[in-house]
Every structure is written in C-alpha cells, then in structure tokens.
CSV table of N, CA and C in Angstrom, one decimal:
chain,number,residue,atom,x,y,z
A,1,UNK,N,0.8,-1.2,0.0
A,1,UNK,CA,0.0,0.0,0.0
A,1,UNK,C,0.9,1.2,0.0
A,2,UNK,N,0.6,2.2,-0.8
A,2,UNK,CA,1.3,3.4,-0.9
A,2,UNK,C,1.0,4.3,0.2
A,3,UNK,N,2.0,5.1,0.6
A,3,UNK,CA,1.8,6.1,1.7
A,3,UNK,C,1.2,7.3,1.1
A,4,UNK,N,0.1,7.8,1.7
A,4,UNK,CA,-0.6,9.0,1.2
A,4,UNK,C,-0.6,10.0,2.3
A,5,UNK,N,-0.7,11.3,1.8
A,5,UNK,CA,-0.9,12.4,2.7
A,5,UNK,C,0.3,12.7,3.6
A,6,UNK,N,0.1,13.1,4.8
A,6,UNK,CA,1.2,13.5,5.7
A,6,UNK,C,1.9,12.3,6.3
A,7,UNK,N,3.2,12.5,6.5
A,7,UNK,CA,4.0,11.4,7.1
A,7,UNK,C,4.7,12.0,8.3
A,8,UNK,N,4.4,11.3,9.5
A,8,UNK,CA,5.0,11.7,10.7
A,8,UNK,C,6.4,11.4,10.8
A,9,UNK,N,7.3,12.3,11.2
A,9,UNK,CA,8.7,12.1,11.3
A,9,UNK,C,9.2,12.8,12.5
A,10,UNK,N,10.4,12.4,12.9
A,10,UNK,CA,11.1,13.1,14.0
A,10,UNK,C,11.9,14.2,13.4
A,11,UNK,N,12.2,15.2,14.2
A,11,UNK,CA,13.0,16.4,13.7
A,11,UNK,C,14.3,15.9,13.2
A,12,UNK,N,15.0,15.0,14.0
A,12,UNK,CA,16.3,14.6,13.6
A,12,UNK,C,16.3,13.7,12.4
A,13,UNK,N,15.1,13.1,12.0
A,13,UNK,CA,15.0,12.4,10.7
A,13,UNK,C,15.1,13.3,9.5
A,14,UNK,N,14.7,14.5,9.6
A,14,UNK,CA,14.7,15.4,8.5
A,14,UNK,C,15.9,16.4,8.5
A,15,UNK,N,16.2,16.9,9.7
A,15,UNK,CA,17.3,17.9,9.9
A,15,UNK,C,18.4,17.2,10.7
A,16,UNK,N,19.5,17.0,10.1
A,16,UNK,CA,20.6,16.3,10.8
A,16,UNK,C,21.3,17.2,11.8
A,17,UNK,N,21.2,18.5,11.7
A,17,UNK,CA,21.7,19.5,12.6
A,17,UNK,C,20.6,20.4,13.1
A,18,UNK,N,20.7,21.1,14.2
A,18,UNK,CA,19.7,22.0,14.6
A,18,UNK,C,19.6,23.1,13.6
A,19,UNK,N,18.3,23.6,13.4
A,19,UNK,CA,18.1,24.6,12.4
A,19,UNK,C,18.0,25.9,13.2
A,20,UNK,N,18.2,27.0,12.5
A,20,UNK,CA,18.1,28.4,13.1
A,20,UNK,C,16.8,29.0,12.8
A,21,UNK,N,16.1,29.5,13.8
A,21,UNK,CA,14.8,30.1,13.6
A,21,UNK,C,15.0,31.5,13.1
A,22,UNK,N,14.3,31.9,12.0
A,22,UNK,CA,14.5,33.2,11.5
A,22,UNK,C,13.3,34.1,11.8
A,23,UNK,N,12.1,33.6,11.7
A,23,UNK,CA,10.9,34.4,11.9
A,23,UNK,C,9.6,33.5,12.1
A,24,UNK,N,8.6,34.1,12.7
A,24,UNK,CA,7.3,33.5,12.9
A,24,UNK,C,6.3,34.5,12.4
A,25,UNK,N,5.6,34.2,11.3
A,25,UNK,CA,4.6,35.1,10.7
A,25,UNK,C,3.3,34.3,10.5
A,26,UNK,N,2.2,35.1,10.4
A,26,UNK,CA,0.9,34.4,10.0
A,26,UNK,C,1.0,33.8,8.6
A,27,UNK,N,0.5,32.6,8.4
A,27,UNK,CA,0.5,32.0,7.1
A,27,UNK,C,-0.7,32.6,6.4
A,28,UNK,N,-0.5,33.2,5.2
A,28,UNK,CA,-1.6,33.8,4.5
A,28,UNK,C,-2.4,32.8,3.6
A,29,UNK,N,-3.7,32.9,3.6
A,29,UNK,CA,-4.6,32.1,2.7
A,29,UNK,C,-4.8,33.0,1.5
A,30,UNK,N,-4.2,32.6,0.4
A,30,UNK,CA,-4.2,33.4,-0.8
A,30,UNK,C,-5.6,33.6,-1.4
A,31,UNK,N,-6.5,32.6,-1.2
A,31,UNK,CA,-7.8,32.7,-1.7
A,31,UNK,C,-8.6,33.7,-0.9
A,32,UNK,N,-8.4,33.8,0.4
A,32,UNK,CA,-9.0,34.8,1.3
A,32,UNK,C,-8.5,36.2,0.9
A,33,UNK,N,-7.2,36.3,0.7
A,33,UNK,CA,-6.7,37.6,0.3
A,33,UNK,C,-7.3,38.1,-1.0
A,34,UNK,N,-7.4,37.2,-2.0
A,34,UNK,CA,-7.9,37.5,-3.3
A,34,UNK,C,-9.4,38.0,-3.2
A,35,UNK,N,-10.1,37.3,-2.2
A,35,UNK,CA,-11.5,37.6,-2.0
A,35,UNK,C,-11.7,38.9,-1.2
A,36,UNK,N,-10.6,39.4,-0.7
A,36,UNK,CA,-10.7,40.7,0.1
A,36,UNK,C,-11.2,40.5,1.5
A,37,UNK,N,-11.1,39.3,2.1
A,37,UNK,CA,-11.5,39.0,3.5
A,37,UNK,C,-10.6,39.8,4.4
A,38,UNK,N,-11.2,40.2,5.6
A,38,UNK,CA,-10.5,40.9,6.6
A,38,UNK,C,-9.5,40.0,7.3
A,39,UNK,N,-9.8,38.8,7.6
A,39,UNK,CA,-8.9,37.9,8.2
A,39,UNK,C,-8.4,36.9,7.1
A,40,UNK,N,-7.1,37.2,6.7
A,40,UNK,CA,-6.6,36.4,5.6
A,40,UNK,C,-5.6,35.3,6.1
A,41,UNK,N,-5.6,35.0,7.4
A,41,UNK,CA,-4.7,34.0,7.9
A,41,UNK,C,-5.3,32.6,7.6
A,42,UNK,N,-4.3,31.8,7.1
A,42,UNK,CA,-4.7,30.4,6.8
A,42,UNK,C,-5.0,29.6,8.1
A,43,UNK,N,-5.9,28.7,7.9
A,43,UNK,CA,-6.3,27.8,9.1
A,43,UNK,C,-6.3,26.4,8.7
A,44,UNK,N,-6.0,25.5,9.7
A,44,UNK,CA,-6.0,24.1,9.4
A,44,UNK,C,-7.4,23.6,9.0
A,45,UNK,N,-7.4,22.8,7.9
A,45,UNK,CA,-8.6,22.4,7.3
A,45,UNK,C,-9.4,21.5,8.3
A,46,UNK,N,-8.7,20.7,9.1
A,46,UNK,CA,-9.4,19.8,10.0
A,46,UNK,C,-9.9,20.4,11.3
A,47,UNK,N,-9.1,21.3,11.9
A,47,UNK,CA,-9.5,21.9,13.2
A,47,UNK,C,-9.9,23.3,13.2
A,48,UNK,N,-9.6,24.1,12.1
A,48,UNK,CA,-9.9,25.5,12.1
A,48,UNK,C,-8.9,26.3,12.8
A,49,UNK,N,-7.8,25.7,13.4
A,49,UNK,CA,-6.8,26.5,14.2
A,49,UNK,C,-5.9,27.2,13.2
A,50,UNK,N,-5.4,28.4,13.6
A,50,UNK,CA,-4.6,29.2,12.8
A,50,UNK,C,-3.2,28.5,12.5
A,51,UNK,N,-2.7,28.9,11.3
A,51,UNK,CA,-1.4,28.4,10.9
A,51,UNK,C,-0.4,29.5,10.8
A,52,UNK,N,0.8,29.2,11.3
A,52,UNK,CA,1.9,30.2,11.4
A,52,UNK,C,3.1,29.7,10.5
A,53,UNK,N,3.6,30.5,9.7
A,53,UNK,CA,4.8,30.2,8.9
A,53,UNK,C,6.1,30.5,9.6
A,54,UNK,N,6.8,29.4,10.0
A,54,UNK,CA,8.0,29.6,10.8
A,54,UNK,C,9.1,29.4,9.7
A,55,UNK,N,9.9,30.5,9.5
A,55,UNK,CA,11.0,30.4,8.6
A,55,UNK,C,12.3,30.0,9.4
A,56,UNK,N,12.9,29.0,8.8
A,56,UNK,CA,14.2,28.5,9.4
A,56,UNK,C,15.3,28.4,8.4
A,57,UNK,N,16.5,28.3,8.9
A,57,UNK,CA,17.7,28.2,8.1
A,57,UNK,C,18.3,26.8,8.4
A,58,UNK,N,18.4,26.0,7.4
A,58,UNK,CA,19.0,24.6,7.5
A,58,UNK,C,20.4,24.7,7.0
A,59,UNK,N,21.4,24.8,7.9
A,59,UNK,CA,22.8,25.0,7.4
A,59,UNK,C,23.3,23.8,6.6
A,60,UNK,N,22.7,22.6,6.6
A,60,UNK,CA,23.1,21.5,5.9
A,60,UNK,C,22.6,21.4,4.5
A,61,UNK,N,21.6,22.2,4.2
A,61,UNK,CA,20.9,22.2,2.8
A,61,UNK,C,21.8,22.9,1.8
A,62,UNK,N,21.5,22.5,0.5
A,62,UNK,CA,22.3,23.1,-0.6
A,62,UNK,C,22.0,24.6,-0.7
A,63,UNK,N,22.9,25.4,-1.2
A,63,UNK,CA,22.7,26.8,-1.4
A,63,UNK,C,21.5,27.0,-2.3
A,64,UNK,N,20.7,28.0,-1.9
A,64,UNK,CA,19.5,28.3,-2.6
A,64,UNK,C,18.3,27.5,-2.0
A,65,UNK,N,18.6,26.6,-1.1
A,65,UNK,CA,17.5,25.8,-0.5
A,65,UNK,C,17.6,25.8,1.0
A,66,UNK,N,18.4,26.7,1.5
A,66,UNK,CA,18.6,26.7,3.0
A,66,UNK,C,17.5,27.2,3.8
A,67,UNK,N,16.7,28.2,3.2
A,67,UNK,CA,15.6,28.8,4.0
A,67,UNK,C,14.4,27.9,3.7
A,68,UNK,N,13.7,27.5,4.8
A,68,UNK,CA,12.6,26.6,4.7
A,68,UNK,C,11.5,27.1,5.6
A,69,UNK,N,10.2,27.0,5.1
A,69,UNK,CA,9.1,27.4,5.9
A,69,UNK,C,8.4,26.1,6.5
A,70,UNK,N,8.1,26.1,7.8
A,70,UNK,CA,7.4,25.0,8.4
A,70,UNK,C,6.1,25.7,9.0
A,71,UNK,N,5.0,25.1,8.6
A,71,UNK,CA,3.7,25.6,9.1
A,71,UNK,C,3.4,25.0,10.5
A,72,UNK,N,3.2,25.9,11.4
A,72,UNK,CA,2.9,25.4,12.8
A,72,UNK,C,1.4,25.7,13.1
A,73,UNK,N,0.7,24.7,13.7
A,73,UNK,CA,-0.7,24.9,14.0
A,73,UNK,C,-0.7,25.4,15.5
A,74,UNK,N,-1.3,26.6,15.7
A,74,UNK,CA,-1.5,27.2,17.0
A,74,UNK,C,-2.4,28.3,16.9
A,75,UNK,N,-3.3,28.5,17.9
A,75,UNK,CA,-4.3,29.5,17.9
A,75,UNK,C,-3.6,30.9,18.1
A,76,UNK,N,-2.6,30.9,19.0
A,76,UNK,CA,-1.8,32.2,19.3
A,76,UNK,C,-0.5,32.1,18.6
A,77,UNK,N,0.1,33.2,18.2
A,77,UNK,CA,1.4,33.2,17.6
A,77,UNK,C,2.5,32.6,18.5
A,78,UNK,N,3.2,31.5,18.1
A,78,UNK,CA,4.2,30.9,18.9
A,78,UNK,C,5.4,31.9,19.1
A,79,UNK,N,5.9,31.9,20.3
A,79,UNK,CA,7.0,32.8,20.6
A,79,UNK,C,8.3,32.0,20.8
A,80,UNK,N,9.3,32.4,20.0
A,80,UNK,CA,10.6,31.6,20.2
A,80,UNK,C,11.1,31.8,21.6
A,81,UNK,N,11.5,30.7,22.3
A,81,UNK,CA,11.9,30.7,23.6
A,81,UNK,C,13.2,31.6,23.8
A,82,UNK,N,14.1,31.6,22.8
A,82,UNK,CA,15.3,32.4,22.9
A,82,UNK,C,15.4,33.4,21.8
A,83,UNK,N,14.3,33.8,21.3
A,83,UNK,CA,14.3,34.8,20.3
A,83,UNK,C,14.6,34.2,18.9
A,84,UNK,N,14.7,35.1,17.9
A,84,UNK,CA,15.1,34.7,16.6
A,84,UNK,C,16.6,34.5,16.5
A,85,UNK,N,17.0,33.8,15.5
A,85,UNK,CA,18.4,33.5,15.2
A,85,UNK,C,19.0,32.5,16.3
A,86,UNK,N,18.1,31.7,16.9
A,86,UNK,CA,18.5,30.7,17.9
A,86,UNK,C,18.2,29.3,17.3
A,87,UNK,N,19.0,28.3,17.7
A,87,UNK,CA,18.7,27.0,17.2
A,87,UNK,C,17.4,26.5,17.8
A,88,UNK,N,16.6,25.7,17.0
A,88,UNK,CA,15.4,25.2,17.4
A,88,UNK,C,15.1,23.8,16.8
A,89,UNK,N,14.2,23.1,17.4
A,89,UNK,CA,13.8,21.8,16.9
A,89,UNK,C,12.2,21.8,16.9
A,90,UNK,N,11.7,21.0,16.0
A,90,UNK,CA,10.2,20.9,15.9
A,90,UNK,C,9.6,19.7,16.5
A,91,UNK,N,8.4,19.9,17.1
A,91,UNK,CA,7.7,18.8,17.7
A,91,UNK,C,6.5,18.5,16.8
A,92,UNK,N,6.1,17.2,16.7
A,92,UNK,CA,5.0,16.8,15.9
A,92,UNK,C,5.2,17.1,14.4
A,93,UNK,N,6.5,16.9,13.9
A,93,UNK,CA,6.8,17.2,12.6
A,93,UNK,C,6.2,16.3,11.6
A,94,UNK,N,5.7,16.8,10.5
A,94,UNK,CA,5.2,16.0,9.4
A,94,UNK,C,5.7,16.5,8.1
A,95,UNK,N,6.0,15.6,7.2
A,95,UNK,CA,6.4,16.0,5.8
A,95,UNK,C,5.2,15.7,4.9
A,96,UNK,N,4.9,16.6,4.0
A,96,UNK,CA,3.8,16.4,3.1
A,96,UNK,C,4.3,16.5,1.6
A,97,UNK,N,4.4,15.4,0.9
A,97,UNK,CA,4.8,15.5,-0.5
A,97,UNK,C,3.7,16.0,-1.3
A,98,UNK,N,4.1,16.7,-2.4
A,98,UNK,CA,3.1,17.2,-3.3
A,98,UNK,C,3.7,17.4,-4.7
A,99,UNK,N,2.9,17.5,-5.7
A,99,UNK,CA,3.4,17.7,-7.1
A,99,UNK,C,3.3,19.2,-7.4
A,100,UNK,N,4.4,19.8,-7.7
A,100,UNK,CA,4.5,21.2,-8.0
A,100,UNK,C,4.4,21.3,-9.5
A,101,UNK,N,3.2,21.7,-10.1
A,101,UNK,CA,3.0,21.8,-11.5
A,101,UNK,C,3.1,23.3,-12.0
A,102,UNK,N,3.5,24.2,-11.1
A,102,UNK,CA,3.6,25.6,-11.5
A,102,UNK,C,5.0,25.9,-12.1
A,103,UNK,N,5.6,24.9,-12.7
A,103,UNK,CA,6.9,25.1,-13.3
A,103,UNK,C,6.9,24.5,-14.8
A,104,UNK,N,7.8,24.9,-15.6
A,104,UNK,CA,7.9,24.3,-16.9
A,104,UNK,C,8.0,22.8,-16.9
A,105,UNK,N,8.7,22.3,-15.9
A,105,UNK,CA,8.9,20.8,-15.7
A,105,UNK,C,8.4,20.5,-14.3
A,106,UNK,N,7.2,19.9,-14.2
A,106,UNK,CA,6.7,19.6,-12.8
A,106,UNK,C,7.7,18.8,-12.0
A,107,UNK,N,7.7,19.0,-10.7
A,107,UNK,CA,8.6,18.3,-9.8
A,107,UNK,C,7.8,18.0,-8.5
A,108,UNK,N,8.3,17.0,-7.8
A,108,UNK,CA,7.8,16.7,-6.4
A,108,UNK,C,8.4,17.6,-5.4
A,109,UNK,N,7.5,18.2,-4.6
A,109,UNK,CA,8.0,19.1,-3.6
A,109,UNK,C,7.6,18.5,-2.2
A,110,UNK,N,8.2,19.1,-1.2
A,110,UNK,CA,7.9,18.7,0.2
A,110,UNK,C,7.5,19.9,1.0
A,111,UNK,N,6.3,19.8,1.7
A,111,UNK,CA,5.9,20.9,2.6
A,111,UNK,C,6.1,20.3,4.0
A,112,UNK,N,6.3,21.2,5.0
A,112,UNK,CA,6.5,20.7,6.4
A,112,UNK,C,5.4,21.3,7.3
A,113,UNK,N,5.0,20.6,8.2
A,113,UNK,CA,4.0,21.0,9.2
A,113,UNK,C,4.4,20.5,10.6
A,114,UNK,N,4.2,21.3,11.7
A,114,UNK,CA,4.5,20.8,13.0
A,114,UNK,C,3.5,21.3,14.0
A,115,UNK,N,3.5,20.7,15.2
A,115,UNK,CA,2.6,21.1,16.2
A,115,UNK,C,3.2,22.2,17.1
A,116,UNK,N,4.6,22.4,17.0
A,116,UNK,CA,5.3,23.4,17.8
A,116,UNK,C,6.7,23.3,17.6
A,117,UNK,N,7.5,24.2,18.3
A,117,UNK,CA,8.9,24.1,18.3
A,117,UNK,C,9.5,24.5,19.6
A,118,UNK,N,10.7,24.1,19.8
A,118,UNK,CA,11.4,24.4,21.1
A,118,UNK,C,12.9,24.7,20.8
A,119,UNK,N,13.5,25.2,21.8
A,119,UNK,CA,14.9,25.5,21.6
A,119,UNK,C,15.7,24.2,21.5
A,120,UNK,N,16.8,24.2,20.8
A,120,UNK,CA,17.6,23.0,20.6
A,120,UNK,C,18.6,23.0,21.7
A,121,UNK,N,18.8,21.8,22.3
A,121,UNK,CA,19.7,21.7,23.5
A,121,UNK,C,21.0,21.1,23.1
A,122,UNK,N,21.1,20.4,22.0
A,122,UNK,CA,22.3,19.7,21.7
A,122,UNK,C,22.6,19.9,20.2
A,123,UNK,N,23.9,19.8,19.8
A,123,UNK,CA,24.3,19.8,18.4
A,123,UNK,C,24.7,18.4,18.1
A,124,UNK,N,24.0,17.9,17.0
A,124,UNK,CA,24.3,16.5,16.6
A,124,UNK,C,25.3,16.6,15.4
A,125,UNK,N,26.0,15.5,15.2
A,125,UNK,CA,26.9,15.4,14.1
A,125,UNK,C,26.1,14.7,13.0
A,126,UNK,N,26.4,15.2,11.7
A,126,UNK,CA,25.7,14.6,10.6
A,126,UNK,C,26.3,13.2,10.4
A,127,UNK,N,25.4,12.3,10.0
A,127,UNK,CA,25.8,10.9,9.8
A,127,UNK,C,26.1,10.6,8.4
C-alpha cells in the first residue's frame, strides 16, 4: 500500500543539525486575500486552528534551498523561547509530499508542518 498524505517524522530524521529560527509570521490564505476578506490568515482544514509560517535556516541544505518554511498549528502566535536566530527543533513534525505543477517541468515538492517548536539543546553530528 502506498503512503498517502502526511508522514509523521522526528525532527532529527529530517534535519541532521539544529536549524536556526528566522521568523514566525501568520501564514496567508491566498484565496481569502484575493476575495478581500479581513482575516486572511490560513487555518488548518481539520481543526480550524490558525497556521503560522516559521522560517528556518537549515545549514546542511544546498545553497538556494537553505531557507525553509514550516507551518505550525497554533491559535496564538508561537513565541521563540530564545528569540530569533536561535537553534530550534520541531515537535510533531510531518512531511507532506506534493506535485508542483507551476513550473515548466513539474517536480515533487515537500511541505512541512509541526505542532510546535522548542529551543535546541544539543548539536548533533551529521551521519
């Protein structure tokens, strides 16, 4: 049976080193923005809870792919425990494969979603 939808993973399965938190911003629902709604923040389809775009820097990724956005589900804006530009790890991390057809040559992309984040306590070595 093929795996469909979201895949639950551990932070260390995806990111071999701690990532650096850059910002936490409301994730915009582009359809709501286009319709002129007052509240354009994206919400989780299952729960209706707000989504936040957490921008991180993955120092192990290739150049041009180091900044990644992880959508975090939370009613209130998550506050980084040690501010921005601090190492962090994600809790409840999921990878969501999708087909990006908005290019001349379609490609498989990966979106990330999490239930929260915390400061990173240790630095792991890449395997």
